[in-house]
Structure formats: C-alpha cells, structure tokens
Amino acid sequence: METNEKDSAKGKLQRTTVTYFVRLLRETGFPKLVLGTAVVLSIASSLIGLVVPLITGDLIDNFSKDTLNRNSILLLAVIFVVEAITGGLSYYMLAFVGNRVVNKMRKRLWDKVLSLPVPFFDRYRSADTMSRVTNDTNEIKTLITDHLIAFSSNVLTVVGAVAILFYIDWQMTLVILLAVPLGFGILMPIGGKMYKISISMHEQLAKLASLLTQVIGEIRLVKASNAETKEQSGGYEKMDSLFRFGMKEAKINAVLMPLMSMVMVALLVVIIGYGGVRVSSGALSAGELVSFILLLFQIMWPFSQFATFYSQLQKVMGVTERLRLILEYGAEPARTGVPAPKEQRDLSFRDVTFAYADNEPVLRDVSFTVPANQITALVGPSGSGKTTVFSLLERFYEPGGGLIAYGEESIRAYDLDSWRGKIGYVSQESTLMTGTIRENIMYACGADVTEEEMIEAGKQAYAHEFIKALPKGYDTEVGERGIQLSGGQRQRVAIARALLRKPDLLILDEATASLDSDSEHEVQKALNHLMNDRTTIVIAHRLSTVVEADRIIVLEHGRVTGIGKHEQLLQTHPSYIEWARKQFQAGSSSEEV
C-alpha cells in the first residue's frame, strides 16, 4: 500500500514537472518561423531517407550490364545530396532555436535572481544559484538542439518505414513489431532511476561550484591559514561524490545501450534468416529483402536515439525542478507603492521586532527616533542587533512586528527602488566591484552622470589626488573586490560613490575602524563632507568616534537600553560608563563595543 502511494506521488510529481517544463518553454518563446522551417526540413530529410531503400531494392532486382539504369543511379545520388543538405540545414536551425531559447531563459532567470529578496541568498549558496542559471539551462539546450525535434522526425521515420515494411512483407513486419514492447520494457524502469541520479548529480555539481567559488574568492585567507590541505580534502570529497554519481549514470547507460543494441542485432539476425527463407520460397525478391533490411536500419537508428532522448529528458526534468525553485520564489516588490518624498523627515522605529529564524528574535520591541539632518549613533556589544537595524532600513528584510516610519508614513508604502535611492551606505569593508575606479564610483548612478560630477565626487571624498597619481587614473583596474587598492583608498572610492548618489539618508558602518591613522584622517575628512546636510546613522564600535553625535542609541541583546548624548549616558547608563572607562582609560581604539 505504502509503495503504491509513493509510486503515485512520484508519478504525479513527474507529470507536474513535465507540465511546468512545457509551460516554461512556451513562456520563453520559440522563433516560430525558424522552428517551423527546421521541422519541415527534418521531416523532408526523413521522408527522403525512406525512398533510398526502395530505389536500392529496385536497382538490385533489375541489375545487369545491359539493363543498368543510369537515371536511377543519378536519382539515388541526387537523393543522397538533398538528404545531406536538408539534414545539415535542419540541424543548424535547431541549434539556433536551442541556443536562442536557452539565451532567453537565462536572461529570464538572471532578471529573477536580481529581483529575489535577501533571505533567498541567505538560504541558498550563490554558486548553487549560478549553477542553475548556467549548467542546468545547458541541459535544456542539449535536449532542444540534439534531441527534441530529432525525436519527432524519428517517430515519423519509424511510422513511415513500418508502413512501407507492411507493404513489402507484412509477415516479417509483424516479427519486427514484437521487439517494440521489449524495448519499452527496458526503457521505462531505467528512466526513473536516471531522473533521481540527475537531480542528485546537479546538486553535487552545485556544491562543488560553491566550494570552488568560496575557496578561490578567499584564497589569501586559505594560504595565510595554511588551510590548503583542509580545502584540498573538502574538494576531493565533493569531486569523489560527483564521480560516484557520474559512474551511476554511466552504469545505467552501460546497461541500456548494449541491451538496446542486442535487441536490434537479434532482430536483424532473425529478419535475415527468415527473409532468406522467404526469398528461397519465391515469396520475396532479393531486392525487396535488401530494401527491407535497409528500412530496418532506418528504424534501428531512431530506436537507439529514443533511449538517448528518454535519458536526456529525465535529466531535464531534474533540472526543471531546480529552475522552478528560482522562478516561483517571490520577488521583491520593487515598483509598487508611491515614490519616496524628496524632503528629509524623521525616521522612527516603533515597537519593531525581528528574527532571522523562528523563536530566535534579534530585535525585541525596539523603539527610537532618528531626527532629520542630525547624526545618530548606534552602540552596543556584538550581536545586539545594530547591523540588523541597517538591514531593515534597506528593506532587505521585513519586521516581524511593529513599524518603521519615515515621517508618519511606513517605509513599506514607498516604491522600493525609490526608497533605496534615498539611502547611501558605506561599510567598514566597502565592497568594490571588479572593474575600474570610474565604474565603481559611477556604479550606483547610471550613465547620466557627467565626467565633471564624478571628478567632483572624487575630490570631495579626498580620493582625486591618489587616483590621478595612478598610471591610468580613473581607468585603473581595482581587481577582484578592490584588492589592488589599499583599505583607505577603497573607503574613499566608496565614499565618492555615495556622494555621487546624493542620498538623503546616510548609513555608516564604522567606516574608519580598520584603517591606520593617516588613512583614517583622510577618510574622516571625506565622511564629514558626506554627512553634511544629511540624516546620518552610524554604527559605532569605538566610542571615540561618536562623542560628537547628536544622539546615541544603546542596544543590548536586541533592546534599546539608553538614548541620549555622550555626556548624558556617561551619567546615567551603567554599561555605557563601563565601555567608556575601558576604552578611554586604556587608550584603546580597537576594542568593539
């Protein structure tokens, strides 16, 4: 009973997957004219191929030096050439269709990936997502280009060949048809196993890609930690797992292909033997037997292709489920709501609660106000929820309870693109994209920014002088994640990028914490330009950087435990007093609070 239920559920899942795959192809859109032409040429090639055995048989029955029909030989040569041309054109057009469809599908997936909310990327590894966009779609291209239409023309070839075989000798044709149920009996159970292996194999491939991306991206950490052996072992483990699944697939094909070939060869032997008897009895001519055998070969090739097509189809059903996860995942509501107001307003958290996981709240009934055009600092121990506040402001996540308001309106009421356009963010380790300094400064502003505006932003960020001193100036490549620049240089490029964005709300994640004294001085001057006439929220790891803030908010264990200026908190807040005593008396400038 339980087995029947599992088989039923499995069959339902596969039917649903097939339906979704067909819908996915339909929504992606085929170049219909090219596809139609390719189908016509493929059908023509198949039909022309069926004529060859008949002409060959006729030549054999009438073959002698005196009766040699040169026209028939010429016709046969022309047929071969036409068949080759139609087959070649058909394949090229199908390759165009396959590549075009997959290209559009990848663009659709890329659009969806860019619109996915941050929680999706928290849950799924980036390399796994990349694998779905690249490797998985390639399986679909293979199916369309090499198998899908070929399968249809092969079906036509088989049907046409069988019809002609019945016309030549119906008794021998019945013998051939006995092999059909045997072939399907071999294919069906193997296909189910191939489906499972395909899903597992692509999951392992994604895990390997994820590991490679992580290790190569952090290769300096790997080498500095002497972790090459550890990462080598982890890579070997995933490669061996992928190898095992590859061998499982090879084992199935090693059984499937010889079985199908054995059935076909046995069938050919039977037909030749039985056909020889029929020729001896005069029921069949030698030419008709040759035509029959050639047509049998016309059937055998498509049947071997049916096995390959079925195997590839099961692979595609596996990857379709993986693509479906991305395509059906809820996207961010980027263009819904009213435009964010241009004027600056107070920002307030009202009884905000948030948890990344169930029953593990990070913020608990947090309430505070950030006055417009003032500097507000967030201080507290690690894990108190400071960075989470920033993530909620950027609307990377939605609060589990409470309200974040801009003025009197919830920030959820605003168009997401418009709201994020009001925010400038500079982190402790400002991320730069691979490319030039120019591209990084202009990254958040588009192509409507002039050269003069970009240079002015560089000057205000105190970055212009060091950039001009570089051999290629603003066209200098920064390397992966800005590795070609120093920490202070990266920070100033990031500040120039934020300045060019002209944000109303500025978020600073202690942008000078990891810099030396000289770099910190330059970056602090750039930040002063950036904070001028803006609402600024600063995460403070060092109290010395926020003593001049207009308001300091103390977060502890996800709750607000104090609000005030530096002098007020030194008089009233025990934890703040203890942090100040440790930092200022010890002269520490690096201890996180």
Coordinates of C-alpha atoms in Angstrom, one line a residue, residues 137-590:
T137 CA 19.9 25.6 -18.7
N138 CA 22.6 23.9 -20.8
E139 CA 20.9 20.6 -20.3
I140 CA 17.7 22.1 -21.8
K141 CA 19.7 23.4 -24.8
T142 CA 21.1 19.9 -25.4
L143 CA 17.6 18.5 -25.3
I144 CA 16.2 21.0 -27.8
T145 CA 19.2 21.1 -30.1
D146 CA 20.1 17.4 -30.2
H147 CA 17.0 15.5 -29.3
L148 CA 13.6 17.2 -29.2
I149 CA 12.8 17.8 -32.9
A150 CA 15.0 14.8 -33.9
F151 CA 12.7 12.7 -31.7
S152 CA 9.7 13.9 -33.7
S153 CA 11.3 13.3 -37.1
N154 CA 12.5 9.9 -35.8
V155 CA 8.9 9.0 -34.9
L156 CA 7.9 10.0 -38.4
T157 CA 10.7 7.9 -39.9
V158 CA 9.6 4.8 -37.8
V159 CA 5.9 5.2 -38.8
G160 CA 6.8 5.7 -42.5
A161 CA 9.3 2.8 -42.5
V162 CA 6.8 0.4 -40.8
A163 CA 4.1 1.3 -43.3
I164 CA 6.5 0.6 -46.2
L165 CA 7.6 -2.7 -44.5
F166 CA 4.0 -3.8 -44.3
Y167 CA 3.6 -3.1 -48.0
I168 CA 6.7 -5.1 -48.8
D169 CA 6.0 -8.1 -46.5
W170 CA 3.5 -7.9 -43.6
Q171 CA 4.6 -11.2 -42.1
M172 CA 8.2 -10.1 -41.5
T173 CA 7.0 -6.7 -40.3
L174 CA 4.9 -8.4 -37.5
V175 CA 8.1 -10.1 -36.4
I176 CA 9.8 -6.7 -36.1
L177 CA 7.0 -5.2 -34.0
L178 CA 7.4 -7.9 -31.4
A179 CA 10.6 -6.1 -30.3
V180 CA 8.8 -2.8 -29.6
P181 CA 7.2 -3.8 -26.2
L182 CA 10.6 -5.4 -25.3
G183 CA 12.3 -2.0 -25.9
F184 CA 9.9 0.0 -23.9
G185 CA 10.1 -2.6 -21.1
I186 CA 13.8 -1.9 -20.9
L187 CA 13.4 1.9 -21.1
M188 CA 10.7 2.7 -18.6
P189 CA 12.3 1.5 -15.3
I190 CA 15.7 2.8 -16.2
G191 CA 14.3 6.3 -16.9
G192 CA 13.0 6.7 -13.3
K193 CA 16.5 5.9 -11.9
M194 CA 18.1 8.4 -14.4
Y195 CA 15.7 11.1 -13.1
K196 CA 16.8 10.6 -9.5
I197 CA 20.5 10.5 -10.4
S198 CA 20.1 13.7 -12.5
I199 CA 18.8 15.7 -9.5
S200 CA 21.5 14.4 -7.2
M201 CA 24.2 14.9 -9.7
H202 CA 23.3 18.6 -10.3
E203 CA 23.1 19.2 -6.6
Q204 CA 26.6 17.8 -6.1
L205 CA 27.8 19.9 -9.0
A206 CA 26.4 23.0 -7.4
K207 CA 28.1 22.1 -4.1
L208 CA 31.4 21.7 -5.8
A209 CA 31.0 25.0 -7.6
S210 CA 30.1 26.6 -4.3
L211 CA 33.2 25.3 -2.6
L212 CA 35.4 26.4 -5.5
T213 CA 33.9 29.9 -5.5
Q214 CA 34.4 30.3 -1.8
V215 CA 38.0 29.0 -1.7
I216 CA 39.2 30.9 -4.8
G217 CA 37.5 34.1 -3.6
E218 CA 39.2 33.8 -0.2
I219 CA 42.5 32.3 -1.4
R220 CA 44.5 34.7 0.7
L221 CA 42.8 33.6 3.9
V222 CA 43.3 29.9 2.8
K223 CA 47.0 30.4 2.3
A224 CA 47.5 32.6 5.4
S225 CA 45.8 29.9 7.5
N226 CA 47.8 27.0 6.0
A227 CA 44.4 25.5 5.1
E228 CA 45.4 24.2 1.6
T229 CA 45.3 20.6 2.8
K230 CA 41.9 21.0 4.5
E231 CA 40.4 22.6 1.4
Q232 CA 42.0 20.0 -0.8
S233 CA 40.3 17.3 1.3
G234 CA 36.9 19.1 1.1
G235 CA 37.3 19.5 -2.7
Y236 CA 38.3 15.8 -3.2
E237 CA 35.3 14.7 -1.1
K238 CA 32.8 16.6 -3.4
M239 CA 34.6 15.6 -6.5
D240 CA 34.5 12.0 -5.5
S241 CA 30.8 12.3 -4.7
L242 CA 30.3 13.8 -8.2
F243 CA 32.4 10.9 -9.6
R244 CA 30.2 8.3 -7.9
F245 CA 27.0 9.8 -9.4
G246 CA 28.7 10.0 -12.8
M247 CA 29.5 6.4 -12.6
K248 CA 25.9 5.5 -11.5
E249 CA 24.8 7.3 -14.7
A250 CA 27.5 5.5 -16.7
K251 CA 26.3 2.2 -15.2
I252 CA 22.8 2.8 -16.4
N253 CA 23.9 3.8 -19.9
A254 CA 26.3 0.8 -19.9
V255 CA 23.3 -1.5 -19.3
L256 CA 20.8 0.5 -21.5
M257 CA 22.9 0.9 -24.7
P258 CA 24.1 -2.7 -25.1
L259 CA 20.6 -4.0 -24.3
M260 CA 19.0 -1.9 -27.0
S261 CA 21.8 -2.9 -29.4
M262 CA 21.4 -6.6 -28.5
V263 CA 17.7 -6.4 -29.2
M264 CA 18.3 -4.7 -32.6
V265 CA 21.1 -7.1 -33.6
A266 CA 19.0 -10.2 -32.6
L267 CA 16.1 -8.7 -34.6
L268 CA 18.4 -8.2 -37.6
V269 CA 19.6 -11.8 -37.5
V270 CA 16.0 -13.1 -37.3
I271 CA 15.0 -10.9 -40.2
I272 CA 17.9 -12.0 -42.4
G273 CA 17.3 -15.7 -41.6
Y274 CA 13.5 -15.5 -42.1
G275 CA 14.0 -13.3 -45.1
G276 CA 16.3 -15.8 -46.7
V277 CA 13.6 -18.5 -46.4
R278 CA 11.1 -16.1 -47.9
V279 CA 13.4 -15.4 -50.9
S280 CA 14.0 -19.1 -51.4
S281 CA 10.3 -19.8 -51.5
G282 CA 9.8 -17.0 -54.1
A283 CA 7.5 -15.0 -51.8
L284 CA 10.1 -12.2 -51.7
S285 CA 12.7 -11.0 -54.2
A286 CA 16.3 -10.3 -53.3
G287 CA 15.9 -6.6 -54.0
E288 CA 12.8 -6.5 -51.7
L289 CA 14.8 -8.2 -48.9
V290 CA 17.6 -5.6 -49.3
S291 CA 15.0 -2.8 -49.2
F292 CA 13.5 -4.5 -46.1
I293 CA 16.9 -4.7 -44.3
L294 CA 17.8 -1.1 -45.2
L295 CA 14.4 0.1 -43.9
L296 CA 15.1 -2.0 -40.7
F297 CA 18.3 0.0 -40.2
Q298 CA 16.2 3.2 -40.7
I299 CA 14.1 2.0 -37.7
M300 CA 17.0 0.8 -35.6
W301 CA 18.8 4.2 -35.5
P302 CA 15.8 6.1 -34.3
F303 CA 15.1 3.4 -31.6
S304 CA 18.6 3.8 -30.3
Q305 CA 18.0 7.6 -30.3
F306 CA 14.8 7.1 -28.3
A307 CA 16.8 5.7 -25.5
T308 CA 19.2 8.7 -25.5
F309 CA 16.3 11.1 -25.8
Y310 CA 14.5 9.5 -22.8
S311 CA 17.6 9.6 -20.7
Q312 CA 18.2 13.3 -21.6
L313 CA 14.5 14.1 -21.0
Q314 CA 14.8 12.6 -17.5
K315 CA 17.8 14.8 -16.8
V316 CA 15.9 17.9 -18.0
M317 CA 13.0 17.0 -15.7
G318 CA 15.5 17.0 -12.8
V319 CA 17.0 20.4 -13.7
T320 CA 13.5 21.9 -14.3
E321 CA 12.6 21.3 -10.7
R322 CA 15.8 23.2 -9.7
L323 CA 14.9 26.1 -12.0
R324 CA 11.4 26.1 -10.8
L325 CA 12.6 27.0 -7.3
I326 CA 14.1 30.3 -8.6
L327 CA 11.3 31.2 -11.0
E328 CA 8.5 30.6 -8.4
Y329 CA 10.2 32.2 -5.5
G330 CA 8.6 35.5 -4.5
A331 CA 10.4 38.6 -5.9
E332 CA 10.9 41.9 -4.1
P333 CA 8.0 44.4 -4.8
A334 CA 10.5 46.8 -6.4
R335 CA 8.0 49.0 -8.3
T336 CA 4.9 49.1 -6.1
G337 CA 3.9 51.9 -3.8
V338 CA 4.3 55.7 -4.0
P339 CA 7.6 57.5 -4.7
A340 CA 9.6 58.3 -1.6
P341 CA 9.4 62.0 -0.6
K342 CA 12.3 64.2 -1.7
E343 CA 12.4 66.2 1.6
Q344 CA 14.1 64.8 4.7
R345 CA 11.9 63.6 7.6
D346 CA 12.4 62.0 10.9
L347 CA 12.9 58.2 10.8
S348 CA 11.4 56.2 13.6
F349 CA 11.3 52.6 14.8
R350 CA 8.1 51.8 16.7
D351 CA 8.0 48.6 18.7
V352 CA 9.9 46.7 16.0
T353 CA 10.5 43.0 16.4
F354 CA 12.6 40.8 14.1
A355 CA 14.0 37.3 13.9
Y356 CA 16.1 35.6 11.2
A357 CA 14.9 32.2 12.5
D358 CA 11.8 31.2 14.4
N359 CA 11.9 31.7 18.1
E360 CA 15.3 33.5 17.9
P361 CA 14.4 37.2 18.0
V362 CA 17.3 39.6 17.2
L363 CA 15.3 42.8 18.0
R364 CA 12.6 42.9 20.7
D365 CA 10.1 45.8 20.7
V366 CA 12.8 48.3 19.6
S367 CA 11.6 52.0 19.5
F368 CA 13.7 55.1 18.8
T369 CA 13.7 58.2 16.5
V370 CA 16.4 59.4 14.2
P371 CA 15.9 63.2 13.8
A372 CA 16.3 64.6 10.3
N373 CA 19.6 66.3 9.4
Q374 CA 21.3 65.0 12.5
I375 CA 23.9 62.4 13.4
T376 CA 22.6 59.4 15.3
A377 CA 24.9 56.7 16.6
L378 CA 24.1 53.0 17.4
V379 CA 26.3 51.5 20.0
G380 CA 26.3 48.1 21.8
P381 CA 28.0 44.8 22.1
S382 CA 28.3 42.4 19.1
G383 CA 25.1 40.6 18.4
S384 CA 22.9 43.4 19.9
G385 CA 21.2 44.0 16.5
K386 CA 22.9 47.1 15.2
T387 CA 23.5 45.7 11.7
T388 CA 20.0 44.2 11.6
V389 CA 18.7 47.8 12.1
F390 CA 20.5 48.7 8.9
S391 CA 19.2 45.7 7.0
L392 CA 15.6 46.6 8.0
L393 CA 16.1 50.2 6.9
E394 CA 17.3 49.0 3.5
R395 CA 14.3 46.7 3.4
F396 CA 16.4 43.6 2.9
Y397 CA 14.0 42.0 5.4
E398 CA 10.6 42.9 6.8
P399 CA 10.0 43.3 10.5
G400 CA 8.1 40.6 12.2
G401 CA 6.2 43.2 14.2
G402 CA 6.0 46.9 14.7
L403 CA 6.5 49.8 12.2
I404 CA 9.4 51.6 10.6
A405 CA 8.2 55.1 9.6
Y406 CA 9.6 57.9 7.6
G407 CA 7.7 60.9 8.9
E408 CA 4.3 59.5 9.6
E409 CA 4.3 57.0 6.7
S410 CA 5.5 53.4 6.8
I411 CA 8.6 52.9 4.6
R412 CA 6.7 49.9 3.2
A413 CA 4.3 52.3 1.5
Y414 CA 7.1 53.6 -0.8
D415 CA 8.3 52.2 -4.1
L416 CA 11.3 50.0 -3.1
D417 CA 13.7 51.4 -5.8
S418 CA 12.7 55.0 -4.9
W419 CA 13.2 54.3 -1.1
R420 CA 16.7 52.7 -1.6
G421 CA 17.6 55.6 -3.9
K422 CA 17.4 57.8 -0.8
I423 CA 20.0 55.8 1.1
G424 CA 23.8 55.9 0.9
Y425 CA 25.7 53.1 2.6
V426 CA 29.4 53.0 3.5
S427 CA 30.5 49.9 5.4
Q428 CA 33.6 49.0 7.4
E429 CA 34.9 47.0 4.5
S430 CA 33.4 48.8 1.5
T431 CA 33.0 46.4 -1.4
L432 CA 34.2 47.3 -4.8
M433 CA 33.2 45.5 -8.0
T434 CA 35.7 44.1 -10.4
G435 CA 36.4 46.9 -12.9
T436 CA 37.8 50.4 -13.0
I437 CA 37.7 53.1 -10.3
R438 CA 35.5 55.1 -12.7
E439 CA 33.0 52.2 -13.0
N440 CA 32.9 51.8 -9.2
I441 CA 32.3 55.5 -8.4
M442 CA 29.5 55.6 -11.0
Y443 CA 28.1 52.2 -10.1
A444 CA 25.0 53.4 -8.3
C445 CA 24.2 56.3 -10.6
G446 CA 23.9 55.0 -14.1
A447 CA 25.1 56.7 -17.3
D448 CA 23.5 60.1 -16.8
V449 CA 26.4 61.3 -14.6
T450 CA 28.9 63.6 -16.2
E451 CA 32.7 63.3 -16.0
E452 CA 32.8 66.6 -14.1
E453 CA 30.3 65.4 -11.5
M454 CA 32.3 62.2 -11.0
I455 CA 35.6 64.0 -10.5
E456 CA 34.0 66.4 -8.1
A457 CA 32.7 63.5 -6.0
G458 CA 36.3 62.1 -6.1
K459 CA 37.6 65.5 -4.8
Q460 CA 35.0 65.7 -2.0
A461 CA 35.9 62.2 -1.0
Y462 CA 39.6 63.1 -0.9
A463 CA 40.2 60.4 -3.5
H464 CA 41.1 62.5 -6.6
E465 CA 44.7 63.1 -5.7
F466 CA 45.6 59.4 -5.2
I467 CA 43.6 58.4 -8.3
K468 CA 45.3 60.9 -10.5
A469 CA 48.7 59.6 -9.3
L470 CA 47.9 56.2 -10.6
P471 CA 49.2 55.3 -14.1
K472 CA 45.7 55.0 -15.6
G473 CA 43.9 57.4 -13.2
Y474 CA 40.2 56.8 -13.0
D475 CA 40.6 53.9 -15.5
T476 CA 42.8 51.9 -13.1
E477 CA 41.5 48.4 -12.5
V478 CA 40.7 47.8 -8.9
G479 CA 41.0 44.0 -9.0
E480 CA 38.6 41.5 -7.5
R481 CA 36.7 43.2 -4.6
G482 CA 39.2 46.1 -4.9
I483 CA 42.3 44.1 -3.9
Q484 CA 44.6 46.4 -6.0
L485 CA 43.8 49.4 -3.7
S486 CA 44.6 49.9 0.0
G487 CA 41.9 49.9 2.7
G488 CA 41.9 53.7 2.9
Q489 CA 41.7 54.1 -0.9
R490 CA 38.8 51.6 -1.1
Q491 CA 36.9 53.6 1.6
R492 CA 37.4 56.9 -0.2
V493 CA 36.2 55.4 -3.6
A494 CA 33.2 54.0 -1.7
I495 CA 32.5 57.5 -0.2
A496 CA 32.8 59.1 -3.6
R497 CA 30.3 56.6 -4.9
A498 CA 27.9 57.5 -2.0
L499 CA 28.5 61.2 -2.6
L500 CA 27.6 60.9 -6.3
R501 CA 24.4 59.1 -5.3
K502 CA 23.4 62.3 -3.3
P503 CA 21.5 60.3 -0.6
D504 CA 19.1 61.9 1.9
L505 CA 19.7 59.1 4.5
L506 CA 23.3 58.1 5.1
I507 CA 24.3 54.8 6.8
L508 CA 27.8 54.4 8.1
D509 CA 29.1 51.1 9.5
E510 CA 32.1 52.5 11.3
A511 CA 33.9 53.3 8.1
T512 CA 37.3 54.1 9.7
A513 CA 37.5 51.3 12.2
S514 CA 40.1 49.2 10.3
L515 CA 42.3 52.0 9.0
D516 CA 45.7 53.3 10.1
S517 CA 45.9 56.9 11.5
D518 CA 46.8 58.6 8.2
S519 CA 44.1 56.8 6.2
E520 CA 41.6 57.4 9.0
H521 CA 42.3 61.1 8.9
E522 CA 41.7 61.3 5.1
V523 CA 38.6 59.1 5.3
Q524 CA 37.2 61.1 8.2
K525 CA 37.5 64.4 6.2
A526 CA 35.7 62.7 3.3
L527 CA 33.0 61.5 5.7
N528 CA 32.5 65.0 7.1
H529 CA 31.7 66.1 3.5
L530 CA 29.4 63.2 3.1
M531 CA 27.5 63.8 6.3
N532 CA 26.9 67.5 5.7
D533 CA 23.1 68.3 5.5
R534 CA 22.1 64.6 5.7
T535 CA 20.4 62.4 8.1
T536 CA 23.2 60.1 9.3
I537 CA 23.1 56.8 11.2
V538 CA 26.4 55.5 12.4
I539 CA 27.2 52.1 13.8
A540 CA 29.9 52.8 16.4
H541 CA 32.4 50.2 17.5
R542 CA 34.5 52.8 19.2
L543 CA 33.0 55.4 21.5
S544 CA 35.7 58.0 20.5
T545 CA 34.1 58.2 17.0
V546 CA 30.6 59.2 18.3
V547 CA 31.2 61.5 21.2
E548 CA 30.1 64.4 19.0
A549 CA 26.9 62.6 17.7
D550 CA 23.6 64.5 18.3
R551 CA 22.1 61.3 19.7
I552 CA 23.4 58.0 20.8
I553 CA 21.2 54.9 21.0
V554 CA 22.4 52.0 23.1
L555 CA 21.3 48.5 22.0
E556 CA 21.8 45.4 24.2
H557 CA 20.5 42.0 23.5
G558 CA 18.1 43.3 20.9
R559 CA 16.6 46.0 23.2
V560 CA 17.1 49.8 23.5
T561 CA 18.5 50.4 26.9
G562 CA 19.5 54.0 26.6
I563 CA 19.2 57.2 24.5
G564 CA 21.0 60.4 24.8
K565 CA 24.2 62.4 24.2
H566 CA 27.6 61.1 25.2
E567 CA 27.7 63.2 28.4
Q568 CA 24.2 62.2 29.4
L569 CA 24.9 58.5 29.0
L570 CA 28.1 58.8 31.0
Q571 CA 26.0 59.9 33.9
T572 CA 23.0 57.5 33.6
H573 CA 23.9 54.3 31.7
P574 CA 26.0 51.7 33.6
S575 CA 27.0 49.7 30.5
Y576 CA 28.0 52.8 28.6
I577 CA 30.0 54.0 31.6
E578 CA 31.9 50.7 31.7
W579 CA 32.6 50.7 28.0
A580 CA 33.9 54.3 28.2
R581 CA 36.1 53.5 31.2
K582 CA 37.7 50.5 29.4
Q583 CA 38.3 52.4 26.1
F584 CA 39.3 55.8 27.2
Q585 CA 41.4 54.9 30.2
A586 CA 43.2 52.1 28.4
G587 CA 43.5 54.3 25.3
S588 CA 42.1 51.5 23.2
S589 CA 40.9 52.4 19.8
S590 CA 40.2 48.9 18.5

